[in-house]
Amino acid sequence: MMSERELGRSGLKISPLAFGGNVFGWSADEATTFALLDECVALGINLVDTADVYSAWVDGNQGGESEALIGRWLKRGGRRDRIVIATKVAKWSKHPGLSPANIQAAAEDSLRRLQTDVIDLYQAHEDDPTVPLEDTLGAFSRLIEQGKVRAIGASNYSAPRLAEALAVAQRHNLPRYETLQPEYNLYDRAGYEDALEPLVREHGLGVISYYSLASGFLSGKYRTEADAGRSAARGAQVVKQYLNARGKRILAALDDVASRQAATVAQVALAWLIARPGITAPIVSATSIPQLRELAAARTLLLSKSDIAALDAASAGS
């Protein structure tokens, strides 16, 4: 069996790759969602990350669609004991922010949609500076006491605010954030590495990184301006953001390592993340079984020190 990693000090153990449920109710319909979740269980990918706001950005959606699909999969016979459910609160217009009343109401709604008794990892989707951290952590504490949440985490927190939250938790004997969910990949490095990485390693937090493949750029599918058309929704933005001298240098290094390892570019980009000290599991999304299987294989791809050094050198700078 694939060796699992502990998520901070939560007691939760997960595969070194997590699945992003942002595609559920967006680019993956119900049948595809059920098939992907079945395959995750079969592959041993046990953390499924979602949020109450997913996927409110889709025309005709209101939010809550991803959680509702996961809930229907569970009711249909999905293996609740084989998955770790992570969801989030704060970014949905129906349940905005991190006030105690909102956290409690949002959690109840998420539990109802997910058709489960407990959320394994409940995350603050973004910081809410209008609410004292003691109040926010107190609300999470009550959910844990009620048996509705097992552990809590933070997403999109700055290093100073995360450090303050950890200090407040210790000072007031409240549950601490056990995890951080930052944007981090081979291209987008500085935002995490400069201040957050030393903090999470010092405190032993679990890290589940998002945009692990830089919106598809690190899969190698965007190499020219013409490739922008490969994804009507994101292609032009990805090309504009990443297809520059540094981006091309990173792709060239990924190509070299992939060739030596007989692996795909995406697998190498994920294996680099998995090998990074302090990273528990990068989050990936897929909309087909073959794509999911390809990405899952990154868990067993062992990069050499020279492979990692070459990728580090190519992606240095900003």
PDB file of C-alpha atoms in Angstrom:
ATOM      1  CA  MET A   1       0.000   0.000   0.000  1.00  0.00           C
ATOM      2  CA  MET A   2       1.114   3.577  -0.714  1.00  0.00           C
ATOM      3  CA  SER A   3       2.719   5.072   2.385  1.00  0.00           C
ATOM      4  CA  GLU A   4       0.509   7.736   3.932  1.00  0.00           C
ATOM      5  CA  ARG A   5       1.532  10.975   5.584  1.00  0.00           C
ATOM      6  CA  GLU A   6       0.113  12.534   8.730  1.00  0.00           C
ATOM      7  CA  LEU A   7      -1.717  15.819   8.199  1.00  0.00           C
ATOM      8  CA  GLY A   8      -0.050  18.081  10.729  1.00  0.00           C
ATOM      9  CA  ARG A   9      -0.817  16.773  14.210  1.00  0.00           C
ATOM     10  CA  SER A  10      -4.447  16.068  13.329  1.00  0.00           C
ATOM     11  CA  GLY A  11      -4.143  12.298  13.463  1.00  0.00           C
ATOM     12  CA  LEU A  12      -5.503  12.183   9.892  1.00  0.00           C
ATOM     13  CA  LYS A  13      -3.359  10.174   7.497  1.00  0.00           C
ATOM     14  CA  ILE A  14      -3.493  10.846   3.763  1.00  0.00           C
ATOM     15  CA  SER A  15      -1.973   9.762   0.493  1.00  0.00           C
ATOM     16  CA  PRO A  16       0.832  12.067  -0.774  1.00  0.00           C
ATOM     17  CA  LEU A  17      -1.583  13.300  -3.449  1.00  0.00           C
ATOM     18  CA  ALA A  18      -5.010  14.864  -2.821  1.00  0.00           C
ATOM     19  CA  PHE A  19      -7.957  15.278  -5.181  1.00  0.00           C
ATOM     20  CA  GLY A  20      -9.489  18.694  -5.816  1.00  0.00           C
ATOM     21  CA  GLY A  21     -13.282  18.644  -5.934  1.00  0.00           C
ATOM     22  CA  ASN A  22     -13.554  22.040  -7.621  1.00  0.00           C
ATOM     23  CA  VAL A  23     -14.350  20.199 -10.876  1.00  0.00           C
ATOM     24  CA  PHE A  24     -17.461  18.523  -9.429  1.00  0.00           C
ATOM     25  CA  GLY A  25     -20.549  20.257 -10.789  1.00  0.00           C
ATOM     26  CA  TRP A  26     -18.389  22.221 -13.236  1.00  0.00           C
ATOM     27  CA  SER A  27     -16.290  20.264 -15.725  1.00  0.00           C
ATOM     28  CA  ALA A  28     -17.326  16.936 -14.204  1.00  0.00           C
ATOM     29  CA  ASP A  29     -21.019  16.019 -14.222  1.00  0.00           C
ATOM     30  CA  GLU A  30     -22.595  13.616 -11.734  1.00  0.00           C
ATOM     31  CA  ALA A  31     -21.668  10.399 -13.559  1.00  0.00           C
ATOM     32  CA  THR A  32     -18.089  11.582 -14.062  1.00  0.00           C
ATOM     33  CA  THR A  33     -17.856  12.764 -10.449  1.00  0.00           C
ATOM     34  CA  PHE A  34     -18.972   9.357  -9.157  1.00  0.00           C
ATOM     35  CA  ALA A  35     -16.495   7.575 -11.452  1.00  0.00           C
ATOM     36  CA  LEU A  36     -13.634   9.834 -10.354  1.00  0.00           C
ATOM     37  CA  LEU A  37     -14.411   9.323  -6.663  1.00  0.00           C
ATOM     38  CA  ASP A  38     -14.636   5.552  -7.169  1.00  0.00           C
ATOM     39  CA  GLU A  39     -11.238   5.656  -8.870  1.00  0.00           C
ATOM     40  CA  CYS A  40      -9.735   7.765  -6.098  1.00  0.00           C
ATOM     41  CA  VAL A  41     -10.744   5.073  -3.611  1.00  0.00           C
ATOM     42  CA  ALA A  42      -9.330   2.356  -5.879  1.00  0.00           C
ATOM     43  CA  LEU A  43      -6.039   4.239  -6.231  1.00  0.00           C
ATOM     44  CA  GLY A  44      -5.763   5.033  -2.532  1.00  0.00           C
ATOM     45  CA  ILE A  45      -6.101   8.804  -3.008  1.00  0.00           C
ATOM     46  CA  ASN A  46      -8.086   9.463   0.132  1.00  0.00           C
ATOM     47  CA  LEU A  47      -8.217  13.233   0.701  1.00  0.00           C
ATOM     48  CA  VAL A  48     -10.950  14.966  -1.304  1.00  0.00           C
ATOM     49  CA  ASP A  49     -10.782  18.746  -1.008  1.00  0.00           C
ATOM     50  CA  THR A  50     -13.837  20.867  -1.701  1.00  0.00           C
ATOM     51  CA  ALA A  51     -15.524  24.082  -0.463  1.00  0.00           C
ATOM     52  CA  ASP A  52     -19.041  25.351   0.077  1.00  0.00           C
ATOM     53  CA  VAL A  53     -18.558  27.911  -2.721  1.00  0.00           C
ATOM     54  CA  TYR A  54     -17.716  25.251  -5.350  1.00  0.00           C
ATOM     55  CA  SER A  55     -18.879  25.733  -8.082  1.00  0.00           C
ATOM     56  CA  ALA A  56     -20.807  29.017  -7.812  1.00  0.00           C
ATOM     57  CA  TRP A  57     -18.869  30.524 -10.742  1.00  0.00           C
ATOM     58  CA  VAL A  58     -20.632  28.284 -13.272  1.00  0.00           C
ATOM     59  CA  ASP A  59     -23.666  29.738 -15.034  1.00  0.00           C
ATOM     60  CA  GLY A  60     -26.785  28.280 -13.458  1.00  0.00           C
ATOM     61  CA  ASN A  61     -25.006  27.191 -10.274  1.00  0.00           C
ATOM     62  CA  GLN A  62     -25.482  28.730  -6.851  1.00  0.00           C
ATOM     63  CA  GLY A  63     -22.674  27.109  -4.879  1.00  0.00           C
ATOM     64  CA  GLY A  64     -22.719  23.904  -2.877  1.00  0.00           C
ATOM     65  CA  GLU A  65     -22.805  21.732  -6.001  1.00  0.00           C
ATOM     66  CA  SER A  66     -19.480  19.997  -5.339  1.00  0.00           C
ATOM     67  CA  GLU A  67     -20.393  19.083  -1.764  1.00  0.00           C
ATOM     68  CA  ALA A  68     -23.842  17.888  -2.864  1.00  0.00           C
ATOM     69  CA  LEU A  69     -22.330  15.575  -5.484  1.00  0.00           C
ATOM     70  CA  ILE A  70     -19.908  14.122  -2.928  1.00  0.00           C
ATOM     71  CA  GLY A  71     -22.888  13.609  -0.623  1.00  0.00           C
ATOM     72  CA  ARG A  72     -24.864  11.771  -3.287  1.00  0.00           C
ATOM     73  CA  TRP A  73     -21.842   9.582  -4.022  1.00  0.00           C
ATOM     74  CA  LEU A  74     -21.580   8.712  -0.334  1.00  0.00           C
ATOM     75  CA  LYS A  75     -25.290   7.908  -0.126  1.00  0.00           C
ATOM     76  CA  ARG A  76     -25.002   5.699  -3.214  1.00  0.00           C
ATOM     77  CA  GLY A  77     -22.426   3.581  -1.397  1.00  0.00           C
ATOM     78  CA  GLY A  78     -19.231   5.596  -1.607  1.00  0.00           C
ATOM     79  CA  ARG A  79     -16.711   4.454   0.980  1.00  0.00           C
ATOM     80  CA  ARG A  80     -16.890   7.097   3.720  1.00  0.00           C
ATOM     81  CA  ASP A  81     -14.335   5.155   5.736  1.00  0.00           C
ATOM     82  CA  ARG A  82     -11.885   5.328   2.855  1.00  0.00           C
ATOM     83  CA  ILE A  83     -11.891   9.092   2.290  1.00  0.00           C
ATOM     84  CA  VAL A  84     -10.893  12.158   4.241  1.00  0.00           C
ATOM     85  CA  ILE A  85     -13.322  14.994   3.481  1.00  0.00           C
ATOM     86  CA  ALA A  86     -11.889  18.509   3.536  1.00  0.00           C
ATOM     87  CA  THR A  87     -14.154  21.478   2.915  1.00  0.00           C
ATOM     88  CA  LYS A  88     -14.002  25.230   3.522  1.00  0.00           C
ATOM     89  CA  VAL A  89     -15.948  28.261   4.728  1.00  0.00           C
ATOM     90  CA  ALA A  90     -15.670  32.040   4.196  1.00  0.00           C
ATOM     91  CA  LYS A  91     -15.684  32.712   0.440  1.00  0.00           C
ATOM     92  CA  TRP A  92     -19.304  31.959  -0.495  1.00  0.00           C
ATOM     93  CA  SER A  93     -21.680  34.938  -0.637  1.00  0.00           C
ATOM     94  CA  LYS A  94     -24.317  32.820   1.145  1.00  0.00           C
ATOM     95  CA  HIS A  95     -21.962  32.203   4.083  1.00  0.00           C
ATOM     96  CA  PRO A  96     -19.285  34.931   3.919  1.00  0.00           C
ATOM     97  CA  GLY A  97     -16.520  35.464   6.431  1.00  0.00           C
ATOM     98  CA  LEU A  98     -15.449  33.816   9.658  1.00  0.00           C
ATOM     99  CA  SER A  99     -17.852  35.097  12.303  1.00  0.00           C
ATOM    100  CA  PRO A 100     -18.835  32.421  14.852  1.00  0.00           C
ATOM    101  CA  ALA A 101     -22.488  32.434  13.739  1.00  0.00           C
ATOM    102  CA  ASN A 102     -21.509  32.065  10.087  1.00  0.00           C
ATOM    103  CA  ILE A 103     -19.041  29.260  10.748  1.00  0.00           C
ATOM    104  CA  GLN A 104     -21.650  27.258  12.662  1.00  0.00           C
ATOM    105  CA  ALA A 105     -24.378  27.797  10.034  1.00  0.00           C
ATOM    106  CA  ALA A 106     -22.032  27.066   7.121  1.00  0.00           C
ATOM    107  CA  ALA A 107     -20.785  23.854   8.747  1.00  0.00           C
ATOM    108  CA  GLU A 108     -24.335  22.619   9.314  1.00  0.00           C
ATOM    109  CA  ASP A 109     -25.165  23.294   5.661  1.00  0.00           C
ATOM    110  CA  SER A 110     -21.987  21.575   4.445  1.00  0.00           C
ATOM    111  CA  LEU A 111     -22.716  18.506   6.586  1.00  0.00           C
ATOM    112  CA  ARG A 112     -26.230  18.345   5.161  1.00  0.00           C
ATOM    113  CA  ARG A 113     -25.007  18.561   1.560  1.00  0.00           C
ATOM    114  CA  LEU A 114     -22.200  16.078   2.187  1.00  0.00           C
ATOM    115  CA  GLN A 115     -24.645  13.674   3.878  1.00  0.00           C
ATOM    116  CA  THR A 116     -22.112  12.868   6.570  1.00  0.00           C
ATOM    117  CA  ASP A 117     -21.892  13.328  10.343  1.00  0.00           C
ATOM    118  CA  VAL A 118     -18.423  14.834  10.434  1.00  0.00           C
ATOM    119  CA  ILE A 119     -16.095  16.992   8.352  1.00  0.00           C
ATOM    120  CA  ASP A 120     -12.578  15.597   8.699  1.00  0.00           C
ATOM    121  CA  LEU A 121     -10.787  18.851   7.881  1.00  0.00           C
ATOM    122  CA  TYR A 122     -12.680  22.156   8.021  1.00  0.00           C
ATOM    123  CA  GLN A 123     -10.722  25.055   6.575  1.00  0.00           C
ATOM    124  CA  ALA A 124     -10.979  28.825   6.674  1.00  0.00           C
ATOM    125  CA  HIS A 125     -11.011  29.503   2.926  1.00  0.00           C
ATOM    126  CA  GLU A 126      -9.487  32.937   3.443  1.00  0.00           C
ATOM    127  CA  ASP A 127      -8.617  35.202   6.339  1.00  0.00           C
ATOM    128  CA  ASP A 128     -11.295  37.496   7.780  1.00  0.00           C
ATOM    129  CA  PRO A 129      -9.520  40.396   9.506  1.00  0.00           C
ATOM    130  CA  THR A 130     -12.864  41.821  10.701  1.00  0.00           C
ATOM    131  CA  VAL A 131     -13.284  38.979  13.211  1.00  0.00           C
ATOM    132  CA  PRO A 132     -10.904  38.430  16.144  1.00  0.00           C
ATOM    133  CA  LEU A 133      -8.934  35.222  15.670  1.00  0.00           C
ATOM    134  CA  GLU A 134      -9.986  34.101  19.135  1.00  0.00           C
ATOM    135  CA  ASP A 135     -13.649  34.254  18.065  1.00  0.00           C
ATOM    136  CA  THR A 136     -13.022  32.346  14.840  1.00  0.00           C
ATOM    137  CA  LEU A 137     -10.984  29.629  16.542  1.00  0.00           C
ATOM    138  CA  GLY A 138     -13.571  29.475  19.332  1.00  0.00           C
ATOM    139  CA  ALA A 139     -16.278  28.725  16.771  1.00  0.00           C
ATOM    140  CA  PHE A 140     -14.165  25.975  15.229  1.00  0.00           C
ATOM    141  CA  SER A 141     -13.521  24.637  18.729  1.00  0.00           C
ATOM    142  CA  ARG A 142     -17.266  24.303  19.380  1.00  0.00           C
ATOM    143  CA  LEU A 143     -17.695  22.324  16.157  1.00  0.00           C
ATOM    144  CA  ILE A 144     -14.938  19.965  17.260  1.00  0.00           C
ATOM    145  CA  GLU A 145     -16.582  19.608  20.701  1.00  0.00           C
ATOM    146  CA  GLN A 146     -19.894  18.839  18.971  1.00  0.00           C
ATOM    147  CA  GLY A 147     -18.190  16.043  17.009  1.00  0.00           C
ATOM    148  CA  LYS A 148     -18.956  17.743  13.706  1.00  0.00           C
ATOM    149  CA  VAL A 149     -15.348  18.548  12.758  1.00  0.00           C
ATOM    150  CA  ARG A 150     -12.153  16.576  13.404  1.00  0.00           C
ATOM    151  CA  ALA A 151      -9.455  19.144  12.598  1.00  0.00           C
ATOM    152  CA  ILE A 152      -9.178  22.663  11.206  1.00  0.00           C
ATOM    153  CA  GLY A 153      -6.965  24.315   8.628  1.00  0.00           C
ATOM    154  CA  ALA A 154      -6.263  27.630   6.936  1.00  0.00           C
ATOM    155  CA  SER A 155      -6.165  28.548   3.271  1.00  0.00           C
ATOM    156  CA  ASN A 156      -4.783  31.736   1.742  1.00  0.00           C
ATOM    157  CA  TYR A 157      -3.438  33.111   5.040  1.00  0.00           C
ATOM    158  CA  SER A 158      -0.387  35.357   5.107  1.00  0.00           C
ATOM    159  CA  ALA A 159       2.535  34.243   7.256  1.00  0.00           C
ATOM    160  CA  PRO A 160       1.985  36.978   9.897  1.00  0.00           C
ATOM    161  CA  ARG A 161      -1.714  36.113  10.272  1.00  0.00           C
ATOM    162  CA  LEU A 162      -1.043  32.381  10.388  1.00  0.00           C
ATOM    163  CA  ALA A 163       1.628  32.933  13.044  1.00  0.00           C
ATOM    164  CA  GLU A 164      -0.811  35.078  15.010  1.00  0.00           C
ATOM    165  CA  ALA A 165      -3.540  32.422  14.728  1.00  0.00           C
ATOM    166  CA  LEU A 166      -1.161  29.763  16.047  1.00  0.00           C
ATOM    167  CA  ALA A 167      -0.167  32.020  18.950  1.00  0.00           C
ATOM    168  CA  VAL A 168      -3.805  32.815  19.790  1.00  0.00           C
ATOM    169  CA  ALA A 169      -4.682  29.111  19.773  1.00  0.00           C
ATOM    170  CA  GLN A 170      -1.857  28.339  22.184  1.00  0.00           C
ATOM    171  CA  ARG A 171      -2.566  31.307  24.438  1.00  0.00           C
ATOM    172  CA  HIS A 172      -6.279  30.565  24.795  1.00  0.00           C
ATOM    173  CA  ASN A 173      -6.047  26.760  24.710  1.00  0.00           C
ATOM    174  CA  LEU A 174      -8.009  26.567  21.459  1.00  0.00           C
ATOM    175  CA  PRO A 175      -7.597  24.132  18.552  1.00  0.00           C
ATOM    176  CA  ARG A 176      -4.889  25.302  16.180  1.00  0.00           C
ATOM    177  CA  TYR A 177      -4.880  25.282  12.417  1.00  0.00           C
ATOM    178  CA  GLU A 178      -3.286  21.923  11.620  1.00  0.00           C
ATOM    179  CA  THR A 179      -2.948  22.578   7.907  1.00  0.00           C
ATOM    180  CA  LEU A 180      -2.224  25.278   5.393  1.00  0.00           C
ATOM    181  CA  GLN A 181      -3.530  25.294   1.840  1.00  0.00           C
ATOM    182  CA  PRO A 182      -1.367  27.709  -0.183  1.00  0.00           C
ATOM    183  CA  GLU A 183      -0.840  28.260  -3.886  1.00  0.00           C
ATOM    184  CA  TYR A 184       2.425  26.499  -4.644  1.00  0.00           C
ATOM    185  CA  ASN A 185       4.039  24.877  -7.647  1.00  0.00           C
ATOM    186  CA  LEU A 186       7.322  24.774  -9.538  1.00  0.00           C
ATOM    187  CA  TYR A 187       6.591  28.182 -11.090  1.00  0.00           C
ATOM    188  CA  ASP A 188       4.803  29.959  -8.210  1.00  0.00           C
ATOM    189  CA  ARG A 189       7.351  29.480  -5.429  1.00  0.00           C
ATOM    190  CA  ALA A 190       8.206  32.707  -3.626  1.00  0.00           C
ATOM    191  CA  GLY A 191       4.783  33.353  -2.075  1.00  0.00           C
ATOM    192  CA  TYR A 192       5.021  30.120  -0.106  1.00  0.00           C
ATOM    193  CA  GLU A 193       8.753  29.569   0.319  1.00  0.00           C
ATOM    194  CA  ASP A 194       9.793  33.009   1.572  1.00  0.00           C
ATOM    195  CA  ALA A 195       7.744  33.195   4.777  1.00  0.00           C
ATOM    196  CA  LEU A 196       5.123  30.431   4.982  1.00  0.00           C
ATOM    197  CA  GLU A 197       7.402  27.438   4.485  1.00  0.00           C
ATOM    198  CA  PRO A 198       9.672  28.193   7.489  1.00  0.00           C
ATOM    199  CA  LEU A 199       6.583  28.791   9.641  1.00  0.00           C
ATOM    200  CA  VAL A 200       4.749  25.569   8.765  1.00  0.00           C
ATOM    201  CA  ARG A 201       7.900  23.504   9.180  1.00  0.00           C
ATOM    202  CA  GLU A 202       8.642  25.056  12.554  1.00  0.00           C
ATOM    203  CA  HIS A 203       5.138  24.275  13.809  1.00  0.00           C
ATOM    204  CA  GLY A 204       4.663  20.926  12.078  1.00  0.00           C
ATOM    205  CA  LEU A 205       1.628  21.917  10.012  1.00  0.00           C
ATOM    206  CA  GLY A 206       0.424  19.804   7.127  1.00  0.00           C
ATOM    207  CA  VAL A 207       0.524  21.481   3.709  1.00  0.00           C
ATOM    208  CA  ILE A 208      -1.883  20.674   0.877  1.00  0.00           C
ATOM    209  CA  SER A 209      -0.924  22.927  -2.012  1.00  0.00           C
ATOM    210  CA  TYR A 210      -3.305  24.070  -4.727  1.00  0.00           C
ATOM    211  CA  TYR A 211      -2.651  25.048  -8.374  1.00  0.00           C
ATOM    212  CA  SER A 212      -0.056  22.263  -8.221  1.00  0.00           C
ATOM    213  CA  LEU A 213       0.273  22.277 -12.022  1.00  0.00           C
ATOM    214  CA  ALA A 214      -0.133  26.056 -12.450  1.00  0.00           C
ATOM    215  CA  SER A 215      -3.549  25.758 -14.129  1.00  0.00           C
ATOM    216  CA  GLY A 216      -2.191  23.123 -16.511  1.00  0.00           C
ATOM    217  CA  PHE A 217       0.955  24.956 -17.590  1.00  0.00           C
ATOM    218  CA  LEU A 218       3.212  22.459 -15.807  1.00  0.00           C
ATOM    219  CA  SER A 219       1.577  19.589 -17.677  1.00  0.00           C
ATOM    220  CA  GLY A 220       3.327  20.913 -20.776  1.00  0.00           C
ATOM    221  CA  LYS A 221       0.171  21.515 -22.783  1.00  0.00           C
ATOM    222  CA  TYR A 222       0.755  25.256 -23.206  1.00  0.00           C
ATOM    223  CA  ARG A 223       3.987  25.797 -25.118  1.00  0.00           C
ATOM    224  CA  THR A 224       3.055  28.390 -27.746  1.00  0.00           C
ATOM    225  CA  GLU A 225       0.611  31.283 -28.087  1.00  0.00           C
ATOM    226  CA  ALA A 226      -1.522  29.022 -30.279  1.00  0.00           C
ATOM    227  CA  ASP A 227      -1.944  26.585 -27.388  1.00  0.00           C
ATOM    228  CA  ALA A 228      -4.124  29.142 -25.590  1.00  0.00           C
ATOM    229  CA  GLY A 229      -7.070  27.707 -27.501  1.00  0.00           C
ATOM    230  CA  ARG A 230      -6.694  24.357 -25.765  1.00  0.00           C
ATOM    231  CA  SER A 231      -8.833  25.588 -22.905  1.00  0.00           C
ATOM    232  CA  ALA A 232     -11.291  28.316 -23.745  1.00  0.00           C
ATOM    233  CA  ALA A 233     -11.757  29.244 -20.106  1.00  0.00           C
ATOM    234  CA  ARG A 234      -8.154  29.375 -18.916  1.00  0.00           C
ATOM    235  CA  GLY A 235      -5.857  28.996 -21.914  1.00  0.00           C
ATOM    236  CA  ALA A 236      -5.277  32.662 -22.734  1.00  0.00           C
ATOM    237  CA  GLN A 237      -4.738  33.535 -19.076  1.00  0.00           C
ATOM    238  CA  VAL A 238      -2.288  30.657 -18.560  1.00  0.00           C
ATOM    239  CA  VAL A 239      -0.266  31.582 -21.653  1.00  0.00           C
ATOM    240  CA  LYS A 240      -0.137  35.225 -20.622  1.00  0.00           C
ATOM    241  CA  GLN A 241       0.895  34.427 -17.048  1.00  0.00           C
ATOM    242  CA  TYR A 242       3.376  31.604 -17.529  1.00  0.00           C
ATOM    243  CA  LEU A 243       4.632  31.431 -21.121  1.00  0.00           C
ATOM    244  CA  ASN A 244       7.704  33.639 -20.704  1.00  0.00           C
ATOM    245  CA  ALA A 245      11.441  33.022 -20.599  1.00  0.00           C
ATOM    246  CA  ARG A 246      11.323  31.553 -17.090  1.00  0.00           C
ATOM    247  CA  GLY A 247       8.303  29.417 -17.894  1.00  0.00           C
ATOM    248  CA  LYS A 248       9.983  28.010 -20.988  1.00  0.00           C
ATOM    249  CA  ARG A 249      13.126  27.294 -18.961  1.00  0.00           C
ATOM    250  CA  ILE A 250      11.050  25.343 -16.444  1.00  0.00           C
ATOM    251  CA  LEU A 251       9.329  23.348 -19.193  1.00  0.00           C
ATOM    252  CA  ALA A 252      12.705  22.484 -20.743  1.00  0.00           C
ATOM    253  CA  ALA A 253      13.970  21.197 -17.380  1.00  0.00           C
ATOM    254  CA  LEU A 254      10.761  19.213 -16.867  1.00  0.00           C
ATOM    255  CA  ASP A 255      11.155  17.697 -20.342  1.00  0.00           C
ATOM    256  CA  ASP A 256      14.737  16.626 -19.546  1.00  0.00           C
ATOM    257  CA  VAL A 257      13.813  15.005 -16.230  1.00  0.00           C
ATOM    258  CA  ALA A 258      10.704  13.377 -17.719  1.00  0.00           C
ATOM    259  CA  SER A 259      12.804  11.878 -20.492  1.00  0.00           C
ATOM    260  CA  ARG A 260      15.344  10.462 -18.022  1.00  0.00           C
ATOM    261  CA  GLN A 261      12.611   9.109 -15.749  1.00  0.00           C
ATOM    262  CA  ALA A 262      10.357   7.774 -18.524  1.00  0.00           C
ATOM    263  CA  ALA A 263       7.578   9.861 -16.998  1.00  0.00           C
ATOM    264  CA  THR A 264       5.234  12.622 -18.118  1.00  0.00           C
ATOM    265  CA  VAL A 265       5.925  16.297 -17.509  1.00  0.00           C
ATOM    266  CA  ALA A 266       2.946  16.547 -15.131  1.00  0.00           C
ATOM    267  CA  GLN A 267       4.181  13.564 -13.119  1.00  0.00           C
ATOM    268  CA  VAL A 268       7.602  15.179 -12.691  1.00  0.00           C
ATOM    269  CA  ALA A 269       6.091  18.532 -11.612  1.00  0.00           C
ATOM    270  CA  LEU A 270       3.998  16.733  -8.980  1.00  0.00           C
ATOM    271  CA  ALA A 271       6.862  14.495  -7.848  1.00  0.00           C
ATOM    272  CA  TRP A 272       8.932  17.653  -7.229  1.00  0.00           C
ATOM    273  CA  LEU A 273       6.170  18.913  -4.916  1.00  0.00           C
ATOM    274  CA  ILE A 274       5.768  15.562  -3.168  1.00  0.00           C
ATOM    275  CA  ALA A 275       9.519  15.493  -2.492  1.00  0.00           C
ATOM    276  CA  ARG A 276       9.554  19.015  -1.023  1.00  0.00           C
ATOM    277  CA  PRO A 277      10.133  18.868   2.753  1.00  0.00           C
ATOM    278  CA  GLY A 278       7.014  20.096   4.541  1.00  0.00           C
ATOM    279  CA  ILE A 279       4.577  19.374   1.715  1.00  0.00           C
ATOM    280  CA  THR A 280       2.064  16.725   2.763  1.00  0.00           C
ATOM    281  CA  ALA A 281       0.153  16.390  -0.509  1.00  0.00           C
ATOM    282  CA  PRO A 282      -0.312  18.530  -3.599  1.00  0.00           C
ATOM    283  CA  ILE A 283      -3.928  18.838  -4.743  1.00  0.00           C
ATOM    284  CA  VAL A 284      -4.712  17.783  -8.307  1.00  0.00           C
ATOM    285  CA  SER A 285      -7.895  17.796 -10.329  1.00  0.00           C
ATOM    286  CA  ALA A 286      -8.863  15.568 -13.220  1.00  0.00           C
ATOM    287  CA  THR A 287     -11.934  15.183 -15.388  1.00  0.00           C
ATOM    288  CA  SER A 288     -11.258  11.691 -16.741  1.00  0.00           C
ATOM    289  CA  ILE A 289     -10.057   8.371 -15.360  1.00  0.00           C
ATOM    290  CA  PRO A 290      -6.954   8.170 -17.628  1.00  0.00           C
ATOM    291  CA  GLN A 291      -5.941  11.668 -16.523  1.00  0.00           C
ATOM    292  CA  LEU A 292      -6.412  10.759 -12.860  1.00  0.00           C
ATOM    293  CA  ARG A 293      -4.361   7.577 -13.255  1.00  0.00           C
ATOM    294  CA  GLU A 294      -1.552   9.490 -14.930  1.00  0.00           C
ATOM    295  CA  LEU A 295      -1.395  12.033 -12.120  1.00  0.00           C
ATOM    296  CA  ALA A 296      -1.662   9.349  -9.418  1.00  0.00           C
ATOM    297  CA  ALA A 297       1.494   7.691 -10.745  1.00  0.00           C
ATOM    298  CA  ALA A 298       3.481  10.720  -9.555  1.00  0.00           C
ATOM    299  CA  ARG A 299       3.311   9.258  -6.038  1.00  0.00           C
ATOM    300  CA  THR A 300       5.785   6.529  -6.916  1.00  0.00           C
ATOM    301  CA  LEU A 301       8.105   8.659  -9.057  1.00  0.00           C
ATOM    302  CA  LEU A 302      11.322   9.172  -7.089  1.00  0.00           C
ATOM    303  CA  LEU A 303      13.362  12.085  -8.360  1.00  0.00           C
ATOM    304  CA  SER A 304      17.128  12.040  -7.869  1.00  0.00           C
ATOM    305  CA  LYS A 305      18.978  14.833  -6.108  1.00  0.00           C
ATOM    306  CA  SER A 306      20.287  15.972  -9.478  1.00  0.00           C
ATOM    307  CA  ASP A 307      16.749  15.982 -10.927  1.00  0.00           C
ATOM    308  CA  ILE A 308      15.534  18.193  -8.082  1.00  0.00           C
ATOM    309  CA  ALA A 309      18.581  20.458  -8.361  1.00  0.00           C
ATOM    310  CA  ALA A 310      17.968  20.931 -12.100  1.00  0.00           C
ATOM    311  CA  LEU A 311      14.308  21.807 -11.505  1.00  0.00           C
ATOM    312  CA  ASP A 312      15.235  24.164  -8.663  1.00  0.00           C
ATOM    313  CA  ALA A 313      17.791  25.941 -10.846  1.00  0.00           C
ATOM    314  CA  ALA A 314      15.426  26.298 -13.788  1.00  0.00           C
ATOM    315  CA  SER A 315      12.673  27.753 -11.604  1.00  0.00           C
ATOM    316  CA  ALA A 316      14.868  30.080  -9.562  1.00  0.00           C
ATOM    317  CA  GLY A 317      13.893  33.759  -9.529  1.00  0.00           C
ATOM    318  CA  SER A 318      10.490  35.189 -10.235  1.00  0.00           C
TER     319      SER A 318
END
